[in-house]
Tab-separated table of C-alpha atoms in Angstrom:
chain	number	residue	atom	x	y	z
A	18	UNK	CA	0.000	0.000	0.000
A	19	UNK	CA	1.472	3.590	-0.688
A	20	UNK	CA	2.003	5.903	1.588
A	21	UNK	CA	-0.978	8.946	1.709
A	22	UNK	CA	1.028	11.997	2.159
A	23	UNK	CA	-0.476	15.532	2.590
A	24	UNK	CA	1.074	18.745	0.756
A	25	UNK	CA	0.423	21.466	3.369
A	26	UNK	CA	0.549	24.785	4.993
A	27	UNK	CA	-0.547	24.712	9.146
A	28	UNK	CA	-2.945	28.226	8.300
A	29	UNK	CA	-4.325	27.002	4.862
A	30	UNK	CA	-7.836	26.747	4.903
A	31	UNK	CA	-7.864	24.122	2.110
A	32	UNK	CA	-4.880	22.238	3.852
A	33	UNK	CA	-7.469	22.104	7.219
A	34	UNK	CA	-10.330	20.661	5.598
A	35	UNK	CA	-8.154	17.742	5.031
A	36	UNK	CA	-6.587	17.258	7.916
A	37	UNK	CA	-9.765	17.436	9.737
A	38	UNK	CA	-11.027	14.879	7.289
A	39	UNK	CA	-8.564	12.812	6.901
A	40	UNK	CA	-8.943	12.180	10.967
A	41	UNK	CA	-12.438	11.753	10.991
A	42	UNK	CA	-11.967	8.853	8.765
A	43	UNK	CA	-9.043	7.305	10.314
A	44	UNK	CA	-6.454	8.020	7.142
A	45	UNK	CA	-2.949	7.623	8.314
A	46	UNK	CA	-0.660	9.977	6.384
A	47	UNK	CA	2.149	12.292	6.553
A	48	UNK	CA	1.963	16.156	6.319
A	49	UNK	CA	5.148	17.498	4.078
A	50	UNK	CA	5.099	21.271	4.847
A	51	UNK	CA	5.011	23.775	1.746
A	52	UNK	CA	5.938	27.004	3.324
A	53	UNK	CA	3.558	30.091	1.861
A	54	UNK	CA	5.007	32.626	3.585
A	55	UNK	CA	8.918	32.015	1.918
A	56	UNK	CA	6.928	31.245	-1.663
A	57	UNK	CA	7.711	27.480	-1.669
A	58	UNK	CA	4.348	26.903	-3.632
A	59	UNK	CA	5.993	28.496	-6.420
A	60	UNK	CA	9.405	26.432	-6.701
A	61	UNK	CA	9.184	24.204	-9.017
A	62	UNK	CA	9.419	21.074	-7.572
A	63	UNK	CA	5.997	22.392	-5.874
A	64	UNK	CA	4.857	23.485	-9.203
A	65	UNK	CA	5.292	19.970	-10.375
A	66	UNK	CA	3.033	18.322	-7.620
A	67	UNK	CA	0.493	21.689	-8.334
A	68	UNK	CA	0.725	23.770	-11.575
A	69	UNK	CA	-1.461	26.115	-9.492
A	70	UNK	CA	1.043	26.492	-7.357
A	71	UNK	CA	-1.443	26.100	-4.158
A	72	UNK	CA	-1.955	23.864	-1.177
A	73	UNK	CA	-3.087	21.384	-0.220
A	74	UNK	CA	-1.449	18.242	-2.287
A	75	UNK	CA	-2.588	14.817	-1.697
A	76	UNK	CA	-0.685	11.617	-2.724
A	77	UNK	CA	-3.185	8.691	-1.945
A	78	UNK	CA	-3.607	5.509	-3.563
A	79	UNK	CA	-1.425	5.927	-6.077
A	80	UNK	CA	-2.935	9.268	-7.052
A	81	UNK	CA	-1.907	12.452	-6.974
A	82	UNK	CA	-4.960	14.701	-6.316
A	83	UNK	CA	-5.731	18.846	-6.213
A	84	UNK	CA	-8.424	21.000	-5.145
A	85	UNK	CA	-9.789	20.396	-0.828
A	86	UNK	CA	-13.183	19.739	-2.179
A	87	UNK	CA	-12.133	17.496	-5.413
A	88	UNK	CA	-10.512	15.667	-3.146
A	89	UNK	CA	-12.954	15.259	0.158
A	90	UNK	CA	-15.644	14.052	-2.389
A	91	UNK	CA	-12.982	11.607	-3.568
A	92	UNK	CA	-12.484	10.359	0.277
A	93	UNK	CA	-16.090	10.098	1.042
A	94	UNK	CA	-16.833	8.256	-2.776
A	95	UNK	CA	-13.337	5.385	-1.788
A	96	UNK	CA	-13.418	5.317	2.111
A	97	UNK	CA	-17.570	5.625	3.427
A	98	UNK	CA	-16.389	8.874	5.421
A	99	UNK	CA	-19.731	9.475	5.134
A	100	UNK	CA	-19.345	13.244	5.037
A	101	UNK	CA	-22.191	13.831	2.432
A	102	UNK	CA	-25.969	12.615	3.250
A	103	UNK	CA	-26.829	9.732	0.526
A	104	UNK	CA	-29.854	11.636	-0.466
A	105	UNK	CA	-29.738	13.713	-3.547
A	106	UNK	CA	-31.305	16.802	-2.074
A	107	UNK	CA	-29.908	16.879	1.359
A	108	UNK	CA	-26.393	16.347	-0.444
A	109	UNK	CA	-27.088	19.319	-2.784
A	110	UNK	CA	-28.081	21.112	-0.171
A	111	UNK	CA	-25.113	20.308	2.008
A	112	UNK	CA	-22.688	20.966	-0.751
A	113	UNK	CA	-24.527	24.427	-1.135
A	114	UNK	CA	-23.890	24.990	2.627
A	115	UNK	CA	-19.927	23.962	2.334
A	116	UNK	CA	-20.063	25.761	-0.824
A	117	UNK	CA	-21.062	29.423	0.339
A	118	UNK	CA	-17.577	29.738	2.416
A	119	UNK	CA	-15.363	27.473	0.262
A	120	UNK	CA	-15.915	28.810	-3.267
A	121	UNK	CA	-17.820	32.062	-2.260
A	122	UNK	CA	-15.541	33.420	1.045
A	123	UNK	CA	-12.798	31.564	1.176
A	124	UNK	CA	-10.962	32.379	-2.366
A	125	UNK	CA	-11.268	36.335	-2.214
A	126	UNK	CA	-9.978	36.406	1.650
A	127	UNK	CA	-7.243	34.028	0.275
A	128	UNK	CA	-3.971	36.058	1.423
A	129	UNK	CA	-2.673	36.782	-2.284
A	130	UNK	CA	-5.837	38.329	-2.757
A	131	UNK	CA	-6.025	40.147	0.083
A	132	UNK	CA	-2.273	41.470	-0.663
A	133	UNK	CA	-3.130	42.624	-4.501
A	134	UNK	CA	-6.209	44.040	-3.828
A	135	UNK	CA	-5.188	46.022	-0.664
A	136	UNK	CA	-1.175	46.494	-0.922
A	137	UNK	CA	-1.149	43.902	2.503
A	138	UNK	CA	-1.296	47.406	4.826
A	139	UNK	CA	-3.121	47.971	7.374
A	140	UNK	CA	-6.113	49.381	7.914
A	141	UNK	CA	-6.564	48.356	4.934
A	142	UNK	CA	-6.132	44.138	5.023
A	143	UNK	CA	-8.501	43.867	7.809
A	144	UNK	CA	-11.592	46.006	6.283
A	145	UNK	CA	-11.449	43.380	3.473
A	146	UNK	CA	-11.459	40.243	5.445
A	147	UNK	CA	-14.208	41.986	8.046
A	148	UNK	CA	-16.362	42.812	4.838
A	149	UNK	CA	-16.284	39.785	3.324
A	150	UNK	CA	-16.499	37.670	6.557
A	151	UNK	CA	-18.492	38.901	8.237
A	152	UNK	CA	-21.367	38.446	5.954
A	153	UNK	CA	-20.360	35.053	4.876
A	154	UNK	CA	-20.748	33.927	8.113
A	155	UNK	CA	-24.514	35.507	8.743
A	156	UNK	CA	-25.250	33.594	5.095
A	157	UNK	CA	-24.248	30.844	6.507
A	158	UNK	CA	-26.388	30.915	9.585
A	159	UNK	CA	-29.291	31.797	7.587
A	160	UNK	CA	-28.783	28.777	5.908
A	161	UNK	CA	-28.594	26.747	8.279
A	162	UNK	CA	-32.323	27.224	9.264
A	163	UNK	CA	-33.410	24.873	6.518
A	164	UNK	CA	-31.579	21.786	8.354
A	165	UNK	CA	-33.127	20.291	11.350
A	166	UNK	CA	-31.847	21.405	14.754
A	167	UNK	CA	-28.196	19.519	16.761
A	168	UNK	CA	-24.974	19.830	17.219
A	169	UNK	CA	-23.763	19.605	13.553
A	170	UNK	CA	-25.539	21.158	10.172
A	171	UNK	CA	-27.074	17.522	9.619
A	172	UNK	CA	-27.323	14.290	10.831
A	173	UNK	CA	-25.485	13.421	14.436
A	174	UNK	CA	-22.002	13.374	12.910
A	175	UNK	CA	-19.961	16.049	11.569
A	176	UNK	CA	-19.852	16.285	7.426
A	177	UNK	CA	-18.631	18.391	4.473
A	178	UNK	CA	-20.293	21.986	5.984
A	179	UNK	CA	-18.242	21.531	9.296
A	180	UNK	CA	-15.348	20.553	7.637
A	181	UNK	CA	-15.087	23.751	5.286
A	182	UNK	CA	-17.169	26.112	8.355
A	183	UNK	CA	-14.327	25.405	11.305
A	184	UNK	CA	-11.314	26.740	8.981
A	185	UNK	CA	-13.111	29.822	8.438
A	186	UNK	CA	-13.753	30.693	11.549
A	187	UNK	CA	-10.233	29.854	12.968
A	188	UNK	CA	-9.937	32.710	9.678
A	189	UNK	CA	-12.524	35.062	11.483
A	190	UNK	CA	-10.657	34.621	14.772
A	191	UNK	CA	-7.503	35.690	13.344
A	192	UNK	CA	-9.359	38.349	12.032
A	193	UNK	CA	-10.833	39.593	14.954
A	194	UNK	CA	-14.498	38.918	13.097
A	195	UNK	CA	-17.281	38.441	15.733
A	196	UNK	CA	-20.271	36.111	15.143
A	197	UNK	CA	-22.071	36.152	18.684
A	198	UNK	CA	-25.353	36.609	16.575
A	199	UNK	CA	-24.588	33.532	14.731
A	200	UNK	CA	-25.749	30.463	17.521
A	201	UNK	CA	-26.143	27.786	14.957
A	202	UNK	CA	-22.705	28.532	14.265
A	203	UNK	CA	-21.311	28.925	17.604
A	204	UNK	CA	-22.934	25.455	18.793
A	205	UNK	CA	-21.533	23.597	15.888
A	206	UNK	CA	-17.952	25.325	16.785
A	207	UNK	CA	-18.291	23.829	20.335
A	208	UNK	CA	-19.440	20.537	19.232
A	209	UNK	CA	-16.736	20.161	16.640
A	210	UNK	CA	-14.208	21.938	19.381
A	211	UNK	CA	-14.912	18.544	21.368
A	212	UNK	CA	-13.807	15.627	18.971
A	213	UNK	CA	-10.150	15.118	18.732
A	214	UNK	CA	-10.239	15.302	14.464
A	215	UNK	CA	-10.806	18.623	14.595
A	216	UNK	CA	-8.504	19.336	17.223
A	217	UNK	CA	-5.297	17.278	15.672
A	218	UNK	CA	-6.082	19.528	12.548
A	219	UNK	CA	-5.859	22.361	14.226
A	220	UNK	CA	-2.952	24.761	12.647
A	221	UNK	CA	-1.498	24.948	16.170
A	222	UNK	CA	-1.310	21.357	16.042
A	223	UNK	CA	-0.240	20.612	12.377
């Protein structure tokens, strides 16, 4: 069997929603560190793994695979990780859920971004995360009125919308973005705060 080895940066949002997948399913692998902040994602030895030159990288089963959520529906489809509901409209609608921070937020609070659009300077770097945040958050709350009440977006176990909602909000920390008026949200963060996946995945931790 080959060895499943994870491309990474600790503070990656993409590179989270692994980790915090690949230990809710058990995965044994081994983080290599690409360091964003020296621009190792743009050697070329990176560039050879990812012509995108981004994190996170995963070699598994033979396979080299790109793109978080190519790759979690890949997981879920080869190992059960049951992080998708079977049925076709709960799934949509949990993939719409995941989707409205991973494609929607995440990408233009991506720190490249950020830097173009705002030179990197404060006060400058902050407004943009806090205006693009913030309101991805309350979106997300507001969506999550169409799932039944618990701990987790749906079902009893955490899925796909926890994995891509805890990275962003370890984003809005850093950020200094509240989202007291968000409950849904904060429940789900303390149920999540309380299984060890998410806390091995945690960029302190990685």
């Amino acid at each position: 069997m080959t060895e499943t080895v994870l491309w990474d940066y600790p503070k990656s949002s993409a590179s989270y929603r692994l980790r915090i997948a690949l230990n809710l399913i058990g995965e044994p692998y081994r983080i290599e560190t690409v360091n964003l902040l020296d621009g190792s994602q743009k050697s070329a030895e990176h560039l050879a793994r990812n012509p995108q030159g981004l994190v996170p990288v995963l070699d598994i089963d033979g396979q080299r695979l790109t793109q978080s959520l190519a790759i979690l529906e890949y997981l879920n489809d080869t190992r059960a990780a049951g992080i998708l509901p079977e049925d076709p409209i709960a799934r949509a609608k949990v993939r719409a859920l995941a989707m409205s921070l991973a494609v929607d937020v995440h990408p233009i609070c991506n720190l490249s971004v950020m830097r173009h659009a705002t030179g990197g300077e404060e006060p400058a770097r902050t407004a943009w995360m806090h205006h693009f945040i913030a309101p991805g958050l309350r979106a997300f709350e507001t969506l999550l009125g169409a799932f039944p009440d618990g701990d987790f977006a749906f079902g009893d176990t955490p899925g796909l919308a926890e994995i891509c909602l805890i990275p962003q909000l370890y984003n809005a920390n850093r950020w200094g973005v509240a989202y007291d008026d968000c409950p849904r949200i904060k429940a789900i963060e303390t149920a999540c705060a309380t299984l060890p996946a998410f806390q091995n995945a945690h960029p302190d931790r990685a």
